[in-house]
Short mmCIF file of C-alpha atoms in Angstrom, two decimals:
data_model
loop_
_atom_site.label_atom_id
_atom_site.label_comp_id
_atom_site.label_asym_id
_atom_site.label_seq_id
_atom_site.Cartn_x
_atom_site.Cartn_y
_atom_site.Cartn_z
CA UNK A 1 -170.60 183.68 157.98
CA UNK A 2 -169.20 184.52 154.60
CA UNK A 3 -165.65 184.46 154.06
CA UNK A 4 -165.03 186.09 151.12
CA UNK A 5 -163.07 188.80 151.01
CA UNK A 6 -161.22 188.09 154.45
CA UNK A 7 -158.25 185.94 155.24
CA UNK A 8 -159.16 182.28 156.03
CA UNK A 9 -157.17 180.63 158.86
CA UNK A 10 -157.02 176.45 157.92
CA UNK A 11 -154.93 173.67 157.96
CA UNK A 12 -152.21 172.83 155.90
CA UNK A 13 -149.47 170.27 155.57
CA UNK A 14 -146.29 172.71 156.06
CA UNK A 15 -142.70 170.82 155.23
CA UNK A 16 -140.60 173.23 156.87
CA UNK A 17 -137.77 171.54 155.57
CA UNK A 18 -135.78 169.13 153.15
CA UNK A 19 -135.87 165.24 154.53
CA UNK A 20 -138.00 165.58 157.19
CA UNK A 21 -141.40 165.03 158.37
CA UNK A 22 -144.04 167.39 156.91
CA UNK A 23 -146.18 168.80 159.97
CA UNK A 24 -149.91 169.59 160.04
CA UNK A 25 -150.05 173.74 160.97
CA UNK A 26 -152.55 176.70 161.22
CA UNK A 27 -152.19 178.91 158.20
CA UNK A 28 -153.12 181.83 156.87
CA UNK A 29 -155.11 182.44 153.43
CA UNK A 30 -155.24 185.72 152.30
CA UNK A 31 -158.32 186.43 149.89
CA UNK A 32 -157.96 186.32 145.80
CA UNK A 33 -156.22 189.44 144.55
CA UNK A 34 -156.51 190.74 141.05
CA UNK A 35 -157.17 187.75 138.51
CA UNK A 36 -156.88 184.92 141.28
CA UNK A 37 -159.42 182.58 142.90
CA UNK A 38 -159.45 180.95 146.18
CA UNK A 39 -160.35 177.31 146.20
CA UNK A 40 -161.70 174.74 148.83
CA UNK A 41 -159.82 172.20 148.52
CA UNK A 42 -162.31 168.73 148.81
CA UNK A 43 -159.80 166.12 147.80
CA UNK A 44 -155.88 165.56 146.86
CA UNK A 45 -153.64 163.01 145.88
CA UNK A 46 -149.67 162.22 146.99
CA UNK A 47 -147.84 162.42 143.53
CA UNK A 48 -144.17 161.17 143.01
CA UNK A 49 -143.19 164.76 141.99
CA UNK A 50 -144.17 166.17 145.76
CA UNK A 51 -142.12 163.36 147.42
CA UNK A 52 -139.59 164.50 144.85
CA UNK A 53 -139.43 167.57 146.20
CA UNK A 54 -139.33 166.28 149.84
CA UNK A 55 -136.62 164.08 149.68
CA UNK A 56 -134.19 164.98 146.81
CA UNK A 57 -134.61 169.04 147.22
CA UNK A 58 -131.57 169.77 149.42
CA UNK A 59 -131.59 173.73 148.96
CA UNK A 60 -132.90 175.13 151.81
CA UNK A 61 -134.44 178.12 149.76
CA UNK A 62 -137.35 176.03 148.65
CA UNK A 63 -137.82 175.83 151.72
CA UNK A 64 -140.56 176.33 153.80
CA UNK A 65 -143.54 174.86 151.38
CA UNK A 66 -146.67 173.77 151.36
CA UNK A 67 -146.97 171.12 148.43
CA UNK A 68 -149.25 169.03 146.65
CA UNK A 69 -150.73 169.79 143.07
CA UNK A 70 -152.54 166.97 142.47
CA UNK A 71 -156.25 168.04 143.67
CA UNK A 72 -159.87 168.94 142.89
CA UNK A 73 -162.06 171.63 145.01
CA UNK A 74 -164.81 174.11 145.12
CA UNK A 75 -164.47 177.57 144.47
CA UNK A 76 -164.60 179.86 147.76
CA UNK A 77 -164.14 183.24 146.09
CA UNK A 78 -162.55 185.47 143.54
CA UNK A 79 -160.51 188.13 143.04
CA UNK A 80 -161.07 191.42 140.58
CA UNK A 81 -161.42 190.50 137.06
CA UNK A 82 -161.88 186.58 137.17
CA UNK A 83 -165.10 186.23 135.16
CA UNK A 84 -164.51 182.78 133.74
CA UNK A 85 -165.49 181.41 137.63
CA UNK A 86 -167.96 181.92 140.37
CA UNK A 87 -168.24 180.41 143.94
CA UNK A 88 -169.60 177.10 143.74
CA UNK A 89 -168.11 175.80 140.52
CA UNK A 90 -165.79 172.54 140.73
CA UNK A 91 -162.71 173.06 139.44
CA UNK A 92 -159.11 171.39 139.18
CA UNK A 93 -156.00 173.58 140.06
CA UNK A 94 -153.58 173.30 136.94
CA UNK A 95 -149.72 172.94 138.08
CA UNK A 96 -148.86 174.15 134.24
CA UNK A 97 -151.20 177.30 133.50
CA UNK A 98 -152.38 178.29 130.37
CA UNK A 99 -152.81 182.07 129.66
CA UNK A 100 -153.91 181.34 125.96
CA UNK A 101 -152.23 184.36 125.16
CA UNK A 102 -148.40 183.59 125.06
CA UNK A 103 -146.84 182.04 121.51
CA UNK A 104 -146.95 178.48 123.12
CA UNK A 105 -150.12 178.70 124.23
CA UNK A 106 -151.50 179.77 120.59
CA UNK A 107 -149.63 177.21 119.17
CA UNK A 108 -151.27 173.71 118.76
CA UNK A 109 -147.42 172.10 118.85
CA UNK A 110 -147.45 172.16 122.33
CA UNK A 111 -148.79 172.97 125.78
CA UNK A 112 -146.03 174.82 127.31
CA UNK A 113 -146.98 178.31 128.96
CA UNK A 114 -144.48 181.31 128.81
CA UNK A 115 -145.92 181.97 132.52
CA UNK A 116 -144.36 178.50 133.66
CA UNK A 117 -140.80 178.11 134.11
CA UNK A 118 -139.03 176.42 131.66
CA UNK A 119 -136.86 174.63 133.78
CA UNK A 120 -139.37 173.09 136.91
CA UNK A 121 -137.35 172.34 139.39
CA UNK A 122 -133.73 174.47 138.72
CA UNK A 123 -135.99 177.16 139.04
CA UNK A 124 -138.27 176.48 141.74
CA UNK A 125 -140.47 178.62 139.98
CA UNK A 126 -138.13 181.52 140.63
CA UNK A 127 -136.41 183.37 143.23
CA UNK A 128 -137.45 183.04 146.57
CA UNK A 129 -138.01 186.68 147.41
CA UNK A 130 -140.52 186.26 143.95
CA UNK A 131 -142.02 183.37 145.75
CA UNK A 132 -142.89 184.60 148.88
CA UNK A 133 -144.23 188.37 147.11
CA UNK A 134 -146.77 186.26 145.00
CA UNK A 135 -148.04 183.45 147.59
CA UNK A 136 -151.01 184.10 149.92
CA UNK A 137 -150.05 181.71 152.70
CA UNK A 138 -148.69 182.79 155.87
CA UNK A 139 -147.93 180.43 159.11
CA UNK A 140 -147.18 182.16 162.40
CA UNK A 141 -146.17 185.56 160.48
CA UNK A 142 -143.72 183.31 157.64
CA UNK A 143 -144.61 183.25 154.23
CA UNK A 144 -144.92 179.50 153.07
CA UNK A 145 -144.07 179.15 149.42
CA UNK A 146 -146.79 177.58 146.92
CA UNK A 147 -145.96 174.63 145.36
CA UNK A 148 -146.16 175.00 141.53
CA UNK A 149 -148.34 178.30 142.45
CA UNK A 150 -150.88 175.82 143.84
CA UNK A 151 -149.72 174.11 146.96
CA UNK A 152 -153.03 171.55 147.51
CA UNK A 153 -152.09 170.35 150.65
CA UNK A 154 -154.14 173.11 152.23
CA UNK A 155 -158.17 173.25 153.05
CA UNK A 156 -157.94 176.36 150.83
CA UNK A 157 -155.45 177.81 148.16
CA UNK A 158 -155.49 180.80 146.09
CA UNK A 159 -154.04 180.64 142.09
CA UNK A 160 -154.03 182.36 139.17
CA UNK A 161 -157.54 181.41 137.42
CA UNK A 162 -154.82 180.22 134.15
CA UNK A 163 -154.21 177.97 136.30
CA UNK A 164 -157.63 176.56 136.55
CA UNK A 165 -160.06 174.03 135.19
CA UNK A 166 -163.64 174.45 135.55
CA UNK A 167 -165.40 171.02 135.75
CA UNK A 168 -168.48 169.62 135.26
CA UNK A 169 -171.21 169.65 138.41
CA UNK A 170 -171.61 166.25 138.63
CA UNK A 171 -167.89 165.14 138.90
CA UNK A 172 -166.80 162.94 142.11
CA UNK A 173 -164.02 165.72 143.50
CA UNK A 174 -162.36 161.98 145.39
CA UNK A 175 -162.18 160.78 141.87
CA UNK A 176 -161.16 163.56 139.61
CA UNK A 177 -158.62 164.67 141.21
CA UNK A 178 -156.33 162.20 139.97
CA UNK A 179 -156.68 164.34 136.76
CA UNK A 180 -154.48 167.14 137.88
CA UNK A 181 -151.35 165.40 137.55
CA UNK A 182 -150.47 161.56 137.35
CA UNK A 183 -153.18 160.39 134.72
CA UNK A 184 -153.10 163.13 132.49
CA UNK A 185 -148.95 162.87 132.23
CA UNK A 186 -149.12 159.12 131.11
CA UNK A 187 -152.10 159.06 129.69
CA UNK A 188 -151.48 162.04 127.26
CA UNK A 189 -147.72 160.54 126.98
CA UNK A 190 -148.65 157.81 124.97
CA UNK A 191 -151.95 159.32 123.06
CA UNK A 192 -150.60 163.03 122.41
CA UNK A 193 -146.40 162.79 122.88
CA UNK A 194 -145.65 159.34 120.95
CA UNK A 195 -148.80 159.35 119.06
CA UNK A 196 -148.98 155.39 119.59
CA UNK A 197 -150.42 153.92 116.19
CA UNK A 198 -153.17 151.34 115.85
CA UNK A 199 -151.20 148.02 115.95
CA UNK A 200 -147.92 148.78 117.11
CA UNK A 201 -145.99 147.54 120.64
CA UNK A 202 -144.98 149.34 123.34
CA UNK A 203 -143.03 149.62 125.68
CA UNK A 204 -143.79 151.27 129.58
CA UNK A 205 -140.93 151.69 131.89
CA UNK A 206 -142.11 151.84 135.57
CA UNK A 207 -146.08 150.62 136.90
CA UNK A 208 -146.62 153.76 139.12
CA UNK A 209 -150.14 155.72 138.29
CA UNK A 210 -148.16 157.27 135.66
CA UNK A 211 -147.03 154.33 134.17
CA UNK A 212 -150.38 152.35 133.98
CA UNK A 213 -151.76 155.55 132.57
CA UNK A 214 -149.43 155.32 130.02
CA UNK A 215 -150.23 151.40 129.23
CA UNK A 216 -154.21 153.02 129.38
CA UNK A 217 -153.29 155.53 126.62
CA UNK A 218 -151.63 152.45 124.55
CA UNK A 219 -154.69 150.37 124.78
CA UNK A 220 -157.14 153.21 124.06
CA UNK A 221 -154.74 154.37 121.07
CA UNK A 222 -155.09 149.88 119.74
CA UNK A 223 -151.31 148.97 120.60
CA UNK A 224 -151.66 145.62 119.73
CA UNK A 225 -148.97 144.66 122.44
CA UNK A 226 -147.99 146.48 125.79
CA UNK A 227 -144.91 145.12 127.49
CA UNK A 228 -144.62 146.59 130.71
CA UNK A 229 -141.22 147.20 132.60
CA UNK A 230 -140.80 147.04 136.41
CA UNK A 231 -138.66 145.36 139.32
CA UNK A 232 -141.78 144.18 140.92
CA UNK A 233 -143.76 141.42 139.84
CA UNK A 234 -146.76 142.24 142.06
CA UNK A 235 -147.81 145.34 140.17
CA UNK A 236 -148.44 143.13 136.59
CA UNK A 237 -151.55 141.85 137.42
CA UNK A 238 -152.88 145.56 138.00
CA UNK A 239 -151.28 146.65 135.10
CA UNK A 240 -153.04 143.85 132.84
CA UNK A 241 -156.31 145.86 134.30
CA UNK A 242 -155.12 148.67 132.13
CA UNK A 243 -154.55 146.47 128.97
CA UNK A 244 -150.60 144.85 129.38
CA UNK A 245 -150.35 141.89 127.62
CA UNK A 246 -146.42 141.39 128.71
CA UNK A 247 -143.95 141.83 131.83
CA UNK A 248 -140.21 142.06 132.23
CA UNK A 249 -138.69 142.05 135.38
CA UNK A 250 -135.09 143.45 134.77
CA UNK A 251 -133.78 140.86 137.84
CA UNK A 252 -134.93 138.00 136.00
CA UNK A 253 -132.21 139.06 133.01
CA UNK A 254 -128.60 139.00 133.31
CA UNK A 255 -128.14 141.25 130.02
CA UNK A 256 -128.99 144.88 129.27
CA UNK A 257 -132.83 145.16 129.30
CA UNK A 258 -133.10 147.06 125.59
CA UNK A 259 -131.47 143.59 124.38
CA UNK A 260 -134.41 141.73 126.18
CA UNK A 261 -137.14 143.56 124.85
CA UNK A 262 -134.95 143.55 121.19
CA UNK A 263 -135.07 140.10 121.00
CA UNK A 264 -138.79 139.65 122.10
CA UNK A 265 -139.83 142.47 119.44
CA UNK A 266 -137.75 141.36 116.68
CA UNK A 267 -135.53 144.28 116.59
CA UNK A 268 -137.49 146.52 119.08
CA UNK A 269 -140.66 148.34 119.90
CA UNK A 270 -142.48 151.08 118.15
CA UNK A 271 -142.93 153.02 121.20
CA UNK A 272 -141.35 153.45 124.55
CA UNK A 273 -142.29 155.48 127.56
CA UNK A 274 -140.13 156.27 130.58
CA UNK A 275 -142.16 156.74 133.67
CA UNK A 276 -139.93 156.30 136.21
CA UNK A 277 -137.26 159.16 136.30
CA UNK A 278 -134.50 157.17 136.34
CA UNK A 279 -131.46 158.41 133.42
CA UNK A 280 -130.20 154.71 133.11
CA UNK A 281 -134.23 153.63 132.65
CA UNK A 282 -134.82 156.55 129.69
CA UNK A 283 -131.31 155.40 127.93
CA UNK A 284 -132.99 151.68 128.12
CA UNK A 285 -135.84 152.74 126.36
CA UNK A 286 -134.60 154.58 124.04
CA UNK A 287 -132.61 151.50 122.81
CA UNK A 288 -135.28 149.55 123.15
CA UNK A 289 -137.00 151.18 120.51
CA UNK A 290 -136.84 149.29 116.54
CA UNK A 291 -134.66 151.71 114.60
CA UNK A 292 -135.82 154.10 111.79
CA UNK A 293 -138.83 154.91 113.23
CA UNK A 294 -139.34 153.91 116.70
CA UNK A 295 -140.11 156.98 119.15
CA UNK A 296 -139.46 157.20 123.36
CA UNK A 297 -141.10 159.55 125.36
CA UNK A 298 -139.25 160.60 128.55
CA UNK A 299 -142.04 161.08 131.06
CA UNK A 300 -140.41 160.62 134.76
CA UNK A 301 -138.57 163.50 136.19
CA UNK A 302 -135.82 164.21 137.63
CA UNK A 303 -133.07 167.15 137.48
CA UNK A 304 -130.27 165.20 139.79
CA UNK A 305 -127.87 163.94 136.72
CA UNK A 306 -127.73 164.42 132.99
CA UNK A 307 -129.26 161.83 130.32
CA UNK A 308 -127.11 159.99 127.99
CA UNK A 309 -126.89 157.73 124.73
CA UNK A 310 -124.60 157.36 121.99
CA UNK A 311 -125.30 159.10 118.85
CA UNK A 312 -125.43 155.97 116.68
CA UNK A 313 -128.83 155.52 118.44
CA UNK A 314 -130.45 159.05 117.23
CA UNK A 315 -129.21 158.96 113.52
CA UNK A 316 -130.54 155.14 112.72
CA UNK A 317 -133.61 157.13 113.07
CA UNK A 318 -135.29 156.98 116.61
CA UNK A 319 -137.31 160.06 118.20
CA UNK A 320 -136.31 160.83 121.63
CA UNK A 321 -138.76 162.91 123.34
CA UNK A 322 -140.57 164.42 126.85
CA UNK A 323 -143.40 165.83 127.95
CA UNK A 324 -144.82 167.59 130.67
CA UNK A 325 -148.61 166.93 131.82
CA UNK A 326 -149.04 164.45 128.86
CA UNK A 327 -148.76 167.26 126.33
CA UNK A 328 -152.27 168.28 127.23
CA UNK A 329 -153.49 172.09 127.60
CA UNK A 330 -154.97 171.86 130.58
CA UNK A 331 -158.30 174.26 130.53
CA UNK A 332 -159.19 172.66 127.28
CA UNK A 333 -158.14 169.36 128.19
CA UNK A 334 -159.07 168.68 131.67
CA UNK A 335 -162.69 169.03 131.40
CA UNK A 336 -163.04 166.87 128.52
CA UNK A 337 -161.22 164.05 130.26
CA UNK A 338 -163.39 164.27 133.43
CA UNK A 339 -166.38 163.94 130.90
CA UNK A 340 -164.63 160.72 129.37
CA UNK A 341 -164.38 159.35 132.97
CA UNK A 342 -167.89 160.40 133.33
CA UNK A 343 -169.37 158.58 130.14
CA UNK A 344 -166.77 155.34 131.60
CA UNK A 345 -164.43 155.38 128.52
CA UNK A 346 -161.54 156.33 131.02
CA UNK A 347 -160.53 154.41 134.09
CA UNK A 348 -160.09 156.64 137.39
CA UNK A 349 -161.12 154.41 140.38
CA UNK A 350 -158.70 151.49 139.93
CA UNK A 351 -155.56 154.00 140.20
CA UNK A 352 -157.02 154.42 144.11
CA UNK A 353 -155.01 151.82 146.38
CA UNK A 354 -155.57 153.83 149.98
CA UNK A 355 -158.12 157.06 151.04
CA UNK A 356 -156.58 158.71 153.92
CA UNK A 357 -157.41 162.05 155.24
CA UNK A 358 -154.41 165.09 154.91
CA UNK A 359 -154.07 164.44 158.44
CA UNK A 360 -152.36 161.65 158.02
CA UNK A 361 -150.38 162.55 155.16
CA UNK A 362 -146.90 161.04 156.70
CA UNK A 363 -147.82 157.74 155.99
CA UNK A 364 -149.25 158.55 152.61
CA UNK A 365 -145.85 159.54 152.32
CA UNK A 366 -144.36 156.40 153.51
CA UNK A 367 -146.69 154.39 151.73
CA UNK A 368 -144.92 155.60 148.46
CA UNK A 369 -141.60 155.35 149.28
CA UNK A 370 -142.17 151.85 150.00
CA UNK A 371 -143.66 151.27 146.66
CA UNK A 372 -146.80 149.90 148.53
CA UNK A 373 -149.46 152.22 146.75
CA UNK A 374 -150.48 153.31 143.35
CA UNK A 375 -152.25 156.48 144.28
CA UNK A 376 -153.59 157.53 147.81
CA UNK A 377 -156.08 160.34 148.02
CA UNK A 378 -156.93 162.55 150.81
CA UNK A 379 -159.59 163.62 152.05
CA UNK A 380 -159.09 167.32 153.46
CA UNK A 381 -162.53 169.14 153.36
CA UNK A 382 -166.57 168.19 152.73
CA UNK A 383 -167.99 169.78 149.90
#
């Protein structure tokens, strides 16, 4: 029976609100309208930014919400005008759009959209009541809002097709998916953000997935030496898999860890890139960095307090910087990198520490808050 064209009833992980257990519910799809497609969603991964959400999101008006945006799928259908996609075709749902037709969009300085918010999570992607008119979820007659307009914790999600990636046929969907979020951001910190010269040593606060993306990017860019940052020592030895050549453990020091890596730099490093989310951890790296030309890249989020250094550190002549989604444009970018991971120059597999299925996405969930995983991807339906 086809089901295009008619609303699809599936599971989806519904967190109904802040600090508490998601819960597994019947929803509601409605089909694609007007420039939208409706994707099966094969596989998805638990990124930092959904737990994020989960735990530190205390306004109940982002509340209910179906999250995830870290995923790779199938398309089901489409809506009027989408031309660029047809049923069938793999595809990765973009949590920053690109509409190519905004002034960011045209401009090769960035990949900002003019259709994202500027500010991710004061907004919450807007009002509520603006929400709940644009999503196409529903769960016991309550409209669920979409996560980043994508919300991949669902067998099937509808988007905007600017905010979608059409991927080659022969891509492994359990693989790939990793490319929607957590690789990209570190990955494309360090090779597009920084712009981390042949030679040169870095630095990379925090060993999540988007930290040893970030030490990847170093290596593939030739950093000559990759000190990596982090309060446990278990995660170096993965981390040397990605090309780390040094770790610091910030309990081992009883002085300001900028004056560590200082003195084992003589004077500091060329690059530095905050993947944690942590203010204290981007002013560290920032002053970690040699003066006159040494550039950090804040890549970890969070909107909970403001950042802070002293101005002496700017005008000796460091860069501080951020990006979202490792500076790449994600319909041009996205495709190429599953191709790299295709011809093996870029590493995908190794970032998988646990497969679950969405069912059991509470202790995917616990897994991360206990630091025990890098990246844990669902299953949630076959292809």
């Amino acid at each position: 029976m086809t089901t295009a064209g008619n609303v699809i009833k599936c599971k989806a992980v519904v967190a109904w609100e802040p600090q508490q257990p998601v819960v597994i519910e019947e929803i509601e799809v409605d089909p694609p309208q007007a420039n939208e497609v409706r994707i099966k969603i094969v596989s998805t991964s638990l990124c930092h930014s959904d737990l994020y959400c989960l735990s530190k999101v205390v306004d109940k008006e982002f509340f209910p919400v179906v999250l995830g945006h870290e995923a790779a799928g199938i398309v089901e259908s489409v809506g009027p005008g989408v031309t660029e996609f047809q049923p069938g075709d793999k595809v990765i749902p973009l949590y920053l759009p690109q509409c190519g037709e905004c002034r960011f969009c045209k401009s090769p300085k960035t990949n900002q959209c003019s259709c994202f918010p500027s500010i991710l999570f004061r907004t919450r992607l807007g009002s509520k009541e603006m929400a709940l008119a644009k999503s196409r979820f529903t769960c016991n007659g309550q409209k669920l809002r979409q996560f980043m307009g994508i919300s991949t914790f669902s067998e099937y999600t509808v988007t905007h097709q600017m905010a979608v990636a059409k991927i080659d046929s022969d891509a492994p969907l359990d693989k790939v998916c990793l490319l929607g979020c957590g690789v990209c951001t570190g990955y494309g910190a360090a090779v597009n953000t920084a712009k981390v010269e042949p030679g040169s040593t870095c630095a990379v606060f925090g060993l999540g997935a988007v930290g040893l993306a970030a030490v990847m990017g170093c290596e593939a860019a030739g950093a000559k030496r990759i000190i990596v940052v982090d309060i446990n020592p278990d995660k170096f030895e993965k981390a040397k898999e990605f090309g780390a050549t040094d770790f610091v453990n910030p309990n081992d020091h009883n002085k300001p860890i900028s004056q560590v890596l200082m003195e084992m730099t003589g004077g500091g490093v060329d690059y530095s890139l905050e993947c944690v989310g942590d203010v204290e951890c981007m002013r560290s790296a920032l002053e970690s960095c040699v003066k006159g030309w040494g550039v950090s890249v804040i890549v970890g989020l969070t909107d909970m307090q403001d950042v802070a250094t002293r101005p002496l550190q700017l005008t000796s002549g460091r860069t501080w910087t951020g990006c979202l989604f490792g500076g790449f444009k994600g319909k041009d970018a996205v495709p190429k990198m599953v191709k790299d991971y295709l011809e093996k120059k870029l590493k995908l597999d190794e970032f998988i520490s646990h497969t679950m299925t969405m069912d059991e996405i509470n202790d995917a969930i616990d897994l991360m808050k206990q630091g025990k995983c890098i990246r844990t991807v669902m299953s949630v339906c076959p292809e």
